[in-house]
Coordinates of C-alpha atoms in Angstrom, one line a residue:
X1 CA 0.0 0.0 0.0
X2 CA 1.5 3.1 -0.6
X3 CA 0.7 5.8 1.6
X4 CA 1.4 9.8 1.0
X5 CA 0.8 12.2 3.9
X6 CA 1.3 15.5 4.5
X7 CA 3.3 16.5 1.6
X8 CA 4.2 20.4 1.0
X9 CA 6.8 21.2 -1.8
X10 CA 6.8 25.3 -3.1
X11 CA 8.5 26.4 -5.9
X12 CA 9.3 30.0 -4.9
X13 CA 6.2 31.7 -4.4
X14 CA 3.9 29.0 -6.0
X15 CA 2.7 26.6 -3.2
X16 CA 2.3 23.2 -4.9
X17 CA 2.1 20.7 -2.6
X18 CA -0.1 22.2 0.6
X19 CA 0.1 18.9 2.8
X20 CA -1.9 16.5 0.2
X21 CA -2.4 12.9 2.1
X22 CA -3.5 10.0 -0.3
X23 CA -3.5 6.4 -0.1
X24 CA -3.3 3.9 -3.0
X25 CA -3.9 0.1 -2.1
X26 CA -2.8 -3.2 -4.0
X27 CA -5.4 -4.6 -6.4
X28 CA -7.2 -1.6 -7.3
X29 CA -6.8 1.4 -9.6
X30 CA -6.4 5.1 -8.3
X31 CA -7.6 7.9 -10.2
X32 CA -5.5 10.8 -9.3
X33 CA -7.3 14.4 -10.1
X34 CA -7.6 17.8 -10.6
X35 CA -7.5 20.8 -12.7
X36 CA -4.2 21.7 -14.0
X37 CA -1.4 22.9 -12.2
X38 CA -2.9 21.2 -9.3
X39 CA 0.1 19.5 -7.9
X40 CA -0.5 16.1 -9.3
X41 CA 2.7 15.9 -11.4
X42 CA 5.0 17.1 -8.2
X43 CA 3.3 14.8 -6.0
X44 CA 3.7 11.7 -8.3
X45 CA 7.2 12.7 -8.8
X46 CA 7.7 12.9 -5.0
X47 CA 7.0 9.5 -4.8
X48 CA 10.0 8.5 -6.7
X49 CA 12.7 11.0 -4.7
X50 CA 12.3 13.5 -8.0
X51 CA 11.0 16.5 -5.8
X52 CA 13.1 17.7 -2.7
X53 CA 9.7 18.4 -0.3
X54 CA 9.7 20.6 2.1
X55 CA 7.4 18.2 4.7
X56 CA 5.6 15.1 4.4
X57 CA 6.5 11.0 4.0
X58 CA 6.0 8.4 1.4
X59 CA 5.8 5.6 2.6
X60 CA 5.2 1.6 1.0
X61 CA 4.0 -1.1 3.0
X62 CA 4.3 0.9 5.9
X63 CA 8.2 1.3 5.5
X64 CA 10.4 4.4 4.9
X65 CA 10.6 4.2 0.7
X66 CA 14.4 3.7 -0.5
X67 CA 16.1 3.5 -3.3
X68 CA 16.0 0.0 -3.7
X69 CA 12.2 -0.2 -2.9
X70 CA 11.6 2.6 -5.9
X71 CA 14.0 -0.2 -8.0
X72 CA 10.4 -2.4 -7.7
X73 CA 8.2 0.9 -8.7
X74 CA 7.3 1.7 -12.2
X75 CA 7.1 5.5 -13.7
X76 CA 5.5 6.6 -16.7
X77 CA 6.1 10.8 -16.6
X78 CA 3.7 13.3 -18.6
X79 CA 6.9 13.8 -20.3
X80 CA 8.8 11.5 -22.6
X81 CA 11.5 10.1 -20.7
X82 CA 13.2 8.0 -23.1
X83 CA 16.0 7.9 -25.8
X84 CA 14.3 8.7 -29.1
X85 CA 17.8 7.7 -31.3
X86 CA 17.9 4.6 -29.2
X87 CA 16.2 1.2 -30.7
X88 CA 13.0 0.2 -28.7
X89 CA 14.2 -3.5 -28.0
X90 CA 17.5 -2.6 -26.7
X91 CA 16.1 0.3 -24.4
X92 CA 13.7 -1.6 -22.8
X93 CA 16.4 -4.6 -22.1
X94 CA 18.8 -1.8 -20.6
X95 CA 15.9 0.0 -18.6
X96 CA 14.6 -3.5 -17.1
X97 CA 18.4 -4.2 -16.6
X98 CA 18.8 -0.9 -14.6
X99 CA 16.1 -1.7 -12.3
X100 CA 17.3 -5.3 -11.1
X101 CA 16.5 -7.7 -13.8
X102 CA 18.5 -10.7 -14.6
X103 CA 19.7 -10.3 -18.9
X104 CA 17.5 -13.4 -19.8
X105 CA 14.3 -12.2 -18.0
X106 CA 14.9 -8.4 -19.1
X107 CA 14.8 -9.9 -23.1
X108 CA 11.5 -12.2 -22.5
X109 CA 10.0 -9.6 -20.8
X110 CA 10.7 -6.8 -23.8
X111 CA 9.6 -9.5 -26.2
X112 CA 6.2 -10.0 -23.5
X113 CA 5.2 -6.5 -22.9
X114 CA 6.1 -5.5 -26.8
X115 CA 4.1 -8.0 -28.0
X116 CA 1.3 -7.3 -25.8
X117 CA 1.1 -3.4 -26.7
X118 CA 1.0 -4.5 -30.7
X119 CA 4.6 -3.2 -31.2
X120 CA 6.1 -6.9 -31.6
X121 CA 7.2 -5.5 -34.9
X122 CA 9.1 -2.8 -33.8
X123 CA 11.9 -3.9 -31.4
X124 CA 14.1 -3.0 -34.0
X125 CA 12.7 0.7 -34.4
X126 CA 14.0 3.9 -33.4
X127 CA 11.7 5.5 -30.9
X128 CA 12.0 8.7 -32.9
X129 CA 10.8 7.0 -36.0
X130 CA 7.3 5.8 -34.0
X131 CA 4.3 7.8 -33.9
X132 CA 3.0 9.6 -30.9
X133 CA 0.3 6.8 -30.1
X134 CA 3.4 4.4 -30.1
X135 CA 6.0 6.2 -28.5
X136 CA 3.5 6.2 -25.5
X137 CA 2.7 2.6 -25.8
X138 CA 6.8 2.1 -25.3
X139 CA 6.7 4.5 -22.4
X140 CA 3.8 2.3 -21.0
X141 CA 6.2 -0.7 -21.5
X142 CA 9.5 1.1 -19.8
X143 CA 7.4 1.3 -16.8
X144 CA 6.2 -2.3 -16.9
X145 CA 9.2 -4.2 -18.2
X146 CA 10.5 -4.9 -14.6
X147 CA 6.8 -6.0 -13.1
X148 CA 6.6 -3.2 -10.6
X149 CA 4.1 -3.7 -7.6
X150 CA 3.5 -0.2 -7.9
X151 CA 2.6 1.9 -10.7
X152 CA 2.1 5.3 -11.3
X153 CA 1.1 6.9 -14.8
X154 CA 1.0 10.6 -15.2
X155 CA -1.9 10.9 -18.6
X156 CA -0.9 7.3 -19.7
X157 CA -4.0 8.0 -22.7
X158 CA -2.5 11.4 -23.6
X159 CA -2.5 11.1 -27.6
X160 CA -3.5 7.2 -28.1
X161 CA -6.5 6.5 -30.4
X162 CA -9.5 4.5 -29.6
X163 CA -7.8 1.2 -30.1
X164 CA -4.3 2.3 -28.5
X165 CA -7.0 3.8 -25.2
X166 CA -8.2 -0.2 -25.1
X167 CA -4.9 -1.7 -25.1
X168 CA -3.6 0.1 -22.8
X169 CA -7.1 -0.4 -20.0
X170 CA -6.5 -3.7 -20.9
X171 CA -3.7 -3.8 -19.8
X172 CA -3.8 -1.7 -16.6
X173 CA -6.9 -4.0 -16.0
X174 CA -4.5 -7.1 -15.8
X175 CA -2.0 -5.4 -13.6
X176 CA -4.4 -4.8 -11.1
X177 CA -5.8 -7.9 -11.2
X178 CA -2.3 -9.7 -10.5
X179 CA -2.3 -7.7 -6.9
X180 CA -0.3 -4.2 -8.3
X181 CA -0.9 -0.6 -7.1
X182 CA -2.1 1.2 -10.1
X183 CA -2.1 4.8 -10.2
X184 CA -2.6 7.0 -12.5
X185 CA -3.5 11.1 -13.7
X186 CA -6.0 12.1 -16.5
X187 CA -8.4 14.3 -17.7
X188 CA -10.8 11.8 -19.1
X189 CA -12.8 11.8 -16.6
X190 CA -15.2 9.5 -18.6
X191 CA -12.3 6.5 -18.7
X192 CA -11.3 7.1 -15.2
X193 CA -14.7 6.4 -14.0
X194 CA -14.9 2.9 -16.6
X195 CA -11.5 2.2 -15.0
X196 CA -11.0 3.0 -11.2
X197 CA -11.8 2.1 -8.1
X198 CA -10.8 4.6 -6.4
X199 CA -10.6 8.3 -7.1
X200 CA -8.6 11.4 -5.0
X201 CA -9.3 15.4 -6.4
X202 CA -7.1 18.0 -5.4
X203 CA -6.4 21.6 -6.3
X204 CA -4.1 23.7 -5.0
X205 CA -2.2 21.3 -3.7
X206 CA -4.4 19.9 -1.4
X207 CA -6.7 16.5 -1.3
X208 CA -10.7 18.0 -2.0
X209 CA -12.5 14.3 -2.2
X210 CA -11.1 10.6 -1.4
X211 CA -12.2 7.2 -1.4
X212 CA -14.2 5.0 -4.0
X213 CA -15.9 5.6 -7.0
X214 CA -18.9 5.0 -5.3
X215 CA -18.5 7.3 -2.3
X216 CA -17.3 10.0 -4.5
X217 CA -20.3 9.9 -6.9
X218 CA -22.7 10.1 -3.6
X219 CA -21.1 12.3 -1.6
X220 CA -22.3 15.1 -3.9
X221 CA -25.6 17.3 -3.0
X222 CA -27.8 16.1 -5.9
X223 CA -29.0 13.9 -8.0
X224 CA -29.1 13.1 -12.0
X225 CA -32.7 12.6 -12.7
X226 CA -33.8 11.6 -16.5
X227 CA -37.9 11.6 -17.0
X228 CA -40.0 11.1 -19.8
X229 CA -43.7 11.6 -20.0
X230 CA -46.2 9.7 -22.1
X231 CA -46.8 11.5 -25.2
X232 CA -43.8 13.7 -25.0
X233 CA -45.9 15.8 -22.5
X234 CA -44.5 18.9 -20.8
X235 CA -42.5 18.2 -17.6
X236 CA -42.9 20.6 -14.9
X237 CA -39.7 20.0 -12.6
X238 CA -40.4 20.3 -8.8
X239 CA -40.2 23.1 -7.2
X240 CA -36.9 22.2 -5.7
X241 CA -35.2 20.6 -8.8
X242 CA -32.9 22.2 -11.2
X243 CA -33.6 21.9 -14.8
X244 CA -30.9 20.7 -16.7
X245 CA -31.8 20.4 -20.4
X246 CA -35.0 19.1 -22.0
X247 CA -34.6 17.3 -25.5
X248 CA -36.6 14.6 -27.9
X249 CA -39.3 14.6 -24.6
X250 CA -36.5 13.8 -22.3
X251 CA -36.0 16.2 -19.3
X252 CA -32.9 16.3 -17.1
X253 CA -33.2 17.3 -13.9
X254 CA -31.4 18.2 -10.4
X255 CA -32.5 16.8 -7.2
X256 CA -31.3 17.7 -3.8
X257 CA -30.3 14.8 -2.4
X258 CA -32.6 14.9 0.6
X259 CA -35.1 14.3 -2.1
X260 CA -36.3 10.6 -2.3
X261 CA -37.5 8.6 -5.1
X262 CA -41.3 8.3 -3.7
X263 CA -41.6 12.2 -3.1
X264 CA -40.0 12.9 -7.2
X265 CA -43.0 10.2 -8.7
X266 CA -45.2 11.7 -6.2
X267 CA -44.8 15.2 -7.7
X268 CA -44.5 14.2 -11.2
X269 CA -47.7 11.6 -11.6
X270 CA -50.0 14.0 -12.2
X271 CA -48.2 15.8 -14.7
X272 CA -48.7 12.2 -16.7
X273 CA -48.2 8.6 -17.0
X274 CA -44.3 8.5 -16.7
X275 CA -43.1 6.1 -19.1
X276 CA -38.9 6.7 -18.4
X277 CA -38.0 7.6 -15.2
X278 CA -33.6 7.6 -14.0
X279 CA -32.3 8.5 -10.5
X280 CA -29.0 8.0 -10.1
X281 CA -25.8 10.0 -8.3
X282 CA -23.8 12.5 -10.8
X283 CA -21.1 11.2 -12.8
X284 CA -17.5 11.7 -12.3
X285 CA -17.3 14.4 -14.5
X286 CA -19.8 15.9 -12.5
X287 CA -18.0 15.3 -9.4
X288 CA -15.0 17.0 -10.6
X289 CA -16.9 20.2 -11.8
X290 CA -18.0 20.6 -8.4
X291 CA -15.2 20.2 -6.5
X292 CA -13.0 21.9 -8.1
X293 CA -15.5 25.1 -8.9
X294 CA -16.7 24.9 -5.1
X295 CA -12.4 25.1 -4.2
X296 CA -12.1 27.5 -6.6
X297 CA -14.7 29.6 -5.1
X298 CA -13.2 29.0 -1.8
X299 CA -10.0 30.3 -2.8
X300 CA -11.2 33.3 -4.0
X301 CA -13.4 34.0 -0.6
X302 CA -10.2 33.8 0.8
X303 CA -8.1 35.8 -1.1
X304 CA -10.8 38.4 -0.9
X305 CA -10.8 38.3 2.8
X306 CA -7.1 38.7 3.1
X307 CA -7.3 41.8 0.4
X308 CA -10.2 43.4 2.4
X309 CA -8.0 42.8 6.0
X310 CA -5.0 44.2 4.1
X311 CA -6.8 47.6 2.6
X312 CA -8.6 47.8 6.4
X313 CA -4.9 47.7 7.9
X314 CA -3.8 50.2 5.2
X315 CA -6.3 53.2 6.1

């Protein structure tokens, strides 16, 4: 399990890290959020030594994290972090090499994880002379080539197409199945969601909303309501509903969350006979918006505060 607490890194007057606690557990997948230049990158790079903080741990199975326990972690930055003159094959064999593993294993497991990604063909290739989509399914496989029990992606999808978006699921799919720590940053919210089982948001440097899927989906104030009367009839939404959109007879709706099933049908049957009714919690994208627009807000009460204390002081 790995296990980040307290973590607070600055980078002159830009507070990145402002004591962010997460925890990532073996056998599932962490989605790791927020908006841009929300800390995510320093914080995964803390994680691997890369970041000299300023307070916090990082620990792994309750244990101080070495050197030689990061040797059994796997990386894949934002940013490629390869040798684009270098052929594929032998960089992989020299990266597994570099992180413990015996010359024999490091050439099946090249072979395994090249084959797997559909790049088989291209051991012999240049990175330089692969596409984007391809060059990030060789970054995928650096990270894997050495069977790390943790791993930690930072927008693993960024530029892959449909098919290259599959593979790679697949294959984060399998890694968590065999007992690994998967985590990993992106702003597809839609494939986090299809994917994790867990999700943490920060901004600012700080944790907004932990734990699983589920809990983050209904932990939010509403609800996602889809209705549909016979005959395409007009829906009036209750009175404490918020209309989202209304098309081909379908009308989306906002429910406080205090609001139960029994009292929405109550209040809509005798508008009609309901023929399609949904109630379910928000998606993740949903989520996201809120939390992040609610800290953003936040931050700006703040900062309004401090500006109105300052101009009192002033006069």
């Amino acid at each position: 399990m790995l296990q980040v607490s307290d973590l607070r890194k600055s980078y002159g007057e830009v507070t990145a890290l402002d004591g962010l606690s997460l925890t990532a557990r073996p056998g599932r997948m962490l989605g790791f959020l927020g908006p841009n230049g929300a800390g995510k990158t320093t914080a995964m790079r803390a994680v691997f030594g890369l970041v000299a903080l300023e307070g916090g741990t990082v620990r792994w199975r309750d244990a101080e994290v070495t050197g030689d326990v990061r040797r059994g972690f796997g990386y894949m930055p934002e940013q490629r972090g390869l040798y684009p003159r270098m052929v594929v094959g032998r960089q992989l064999r020299y990266l597994a090499q570099l992180h413990g593993v015996p010359v024999l294993e490091a050439e099946a497991a090249t072979t395994r994880w090249l084959d797997a990604l559909g790049l088989g063909d291209r051991a012999g290739s240049k990175l330089a002379d692969l596409s984007h989509g391809n060059q990030q399914r060789v970054q995928l496989a650096a990270s894997l080539v050495h069977d790390p029990e943790l791993l930690v992606l930072d927008e693993p999808f960024s530029g892959l197409d449909p098919i290259g978006v599959e593979d790679m699921s697949d294959v984060l799919r399998d890694r968590a199945a065999d007992g690994a720590t998967v985590v990993f940053s992106s702003h597809q919210l839609e494939l986090v969601e299809e994917l994790c089982d867990d999700v943490v948001i920060i901004t600012s440097g700080r944790e907004r909303l932990a734990g699983t899927l589920d809990e983050a989906r209904a932990a939010a104030s509403y609800r996602r309501v889809e209705v549909r009367l016979a005959g395409g009839a007009p829906v009036t939404p209750p009175p404490d509903a918020q209309l989202v959109d209304a098309r081909d007879g379908v009308v989306r709706l906002r429910i406080p969350v205090a609001t139960s099933l029994d009292e929405l049908v109550t209040s809509l049957a005798p508008q009609g006979t309901i023929e399609h009714l949904t109630f379910t919690s928000p998606r993740l994208t949903e989520v996201f918006r809120d939390v992040v627009g609610s800290s953003i807000a936040e931050l700006e009460g703040a900062e309004a505060t401090r500006t109105g204390a300052d101009a009192e002081v002033a006069s």
